[in-house]
Amino acid sequence: SSPHLVQVRERIRINGQPISRELFSKYFWLVYNRLEETKDPAHGSMPAYFRFLTIMAFHVFLQEKVDLAVVEVGIGGAYDCTNIIRAPVVCGVSSLGIDHTSILGDTMEKIAWQKGGIFKPGVPAFTVAQPERPLEVLRDRAQERECPLYLCPELDDFEDRDALELGLAGSHQRCNAALALQLARTWLQRRGCWGLGELKEMPSSTVLAGRPVPLAPAFQPTDAMIQGLRDTEWLGRTQVLPHGPVTWYLDGAHTTSSIQACVRWFRQAALGQDKPHDGSEVRVLLFNATGDRDTAALLKLRSVSPQPCRFDYAVFCPNFTQVTSVTSNADQQNFNVTVENALTRCLENQQTWTRLLEEKGGQDPWLPAPLRVGGLLQPAPSRGTLLLVPPSPRPLNAPSLVFPCLAQALRWVAQGRDPHLAAPMGAHPHPAASSGAVLLREAAAVRVLVTGSLHLVGGALRLLDPALSQ
C-alpha cells in the first residue's frame, strides 16, 4: 500500500504487520545490489522510489511464501508498475474520484479508463456504485479485456437482522466493506473453501434496473468475515486520538469526494456532540494540500450541506514535522518539494481560506463581517514561529495562522494541554495568535480536524503517537 504515514515499512506488511527493520534492510540491499549488478552499464539506471519498493515488495512476498498478496496500485492502474501481475485472482475498483489529474486526466471518464487498466482476461473484477458515464467506461474496458465485471450490492443486502459493525468509521466505508467481502469470497472460492455463506436471492427489479454492469449476488457473511470487518483498523483514516481536553480527528482525505466524506464523519463524531457544560469548545482545522489539487474546492468543506463545518481557527503548515530536516524522520522527507515551495503553498492556502470567509460573510451568522485584507505581514525571523496572518483591525476576524512545521502548529493548538506535546515556545506578539492561545488554554474541549494530505496526517501521527516510530 502507499503512501506510508510514519515509516516506509508500513508499505510491506505480512499478516497485517509491517515487516521488521531487519527483514526490510535484508531485502532492500539484496534487491538493490542485484539491480545494480545487472543494469545496462551504458544506459541503465536504478528504478525510481515507488518502482523500487514495488519490486522489493514482490520479492519479499515470494521469499516469505505468503498465501495471498493484496496489492494496491500506486497511481491510476493502466501504466502503474504494480500492473505487471498477469493473472491475479481477482481485481477491485473502489469509488472513483478526481485526483492526480496531470497524470490520469481531468475527467472521471479518463480516470475510469486508467483504473480499468488492471482488468485481466478471465479474471473476475468488482466495483462499487459509480456515476453512470465512468461506470460505462469501466464496462467497456472490461469487455475489451474479456474480463467479467460485476457491481457490488449495497452492504445492506449482506445484512440480516443485525447491521454489520465496521471498524472504520464513516458511511463511505460501507461500500468499501461490500467490495472487500466480494474480493475475499472470490479468493476463498478459488482455494476451494466451503461454507462461505449462502447466496441471497436478489429481487429481479434490483438485478436488472438498466445497469450497464451486472449485479453480483449478495451472501451471508461468515463469522470470520464479520469479525474481520469489525476489527479492521487503518491509521490516518477516520482516526480519533483523545488526549485529555484536546481531541485529534485525523483523516488523510485529499480529493473533493473524500473531503466531503471526511466532513460528514467529523460532524457526526465531533460537531454533533453537545458543547461541554463546564466551558467553551474551540474547533480547529489543521490543513495542507499538495500536488496539483484544487485547494479552493477542498477548503469549501466548511460549506458542505446540510450544515456548514464551522471552525474557530484554521491552521496551515507544510508536511515537515520539524523546521530543520536534521531532526526529522528520514522516512517522511520529500526530496521532490523544496521548503520554499511548501511554505508558499501554505500561504496560498491561507489566502484561499480568507477569501472563502469573505465570500461567506453576511450569509453565515457564525462568521464575522467580510475582511478587508490590505496586505500581508512579513515573516519575522527573530521570532521564527508564526509566519503569517492576515492583518485585521479586529484580530478574531482573521482566525487563520501559518506555521513553518507541524511540531510548532500542533504545539500552538494544544497549548501544553496534550501530554505528548511540549508547550509552545513563548507567546507570539501578534494578537490573533495570542488571543487564540488564551481561548485554547481555557476551553473545556478542543477538537482538531487534521486533513487534506496523508503526509500531513502521517507527520501528525508521528508527533502525537511516538510509538509508531519504533
PDB file of C-alpha atoms in Angstrom, residues 336-346:
ATOM      1  CA  ASN A 336      10.754  16.481  -4.658  1.00  0.00           C
ATOM      2  CA  VAL A 337       9.491  19.575  -2.807  1.00  0.00           C
ATOM      3  CA  THR A 338      11.601  22.464  -1.514  1.00  0.00           C
ATOM      4  CA  VAL A 339      10.880  24.186   1.780  1.00  0.00           C
ATOM      5  CA  GLU A 340      10.182  27.416  -0.110  1.00  0.00           C
ATOM      6  CA  ASN A 341       7.598  25.765  -2.376  1.00  0.00           C
ATOM      7  CA  ALA A 342       5.888  24.082   0.560  1.00  0.00           C
ATOM      8  CA  LEU A 343       5.650  27.313   2.552  1.00  0.00           C
ATOM      9  CA  THR A 344       4.409  29.240  -0.479  1.00  0.00           C
ATOM     10  CA  ARG A 345       1.635  26.688  -0.900  1.00  0.00           C
ATOM     11  CA  CYS A 346       0.634  27.161   2.748  1.00  0.00           C
TER      12      CYS A 346
END
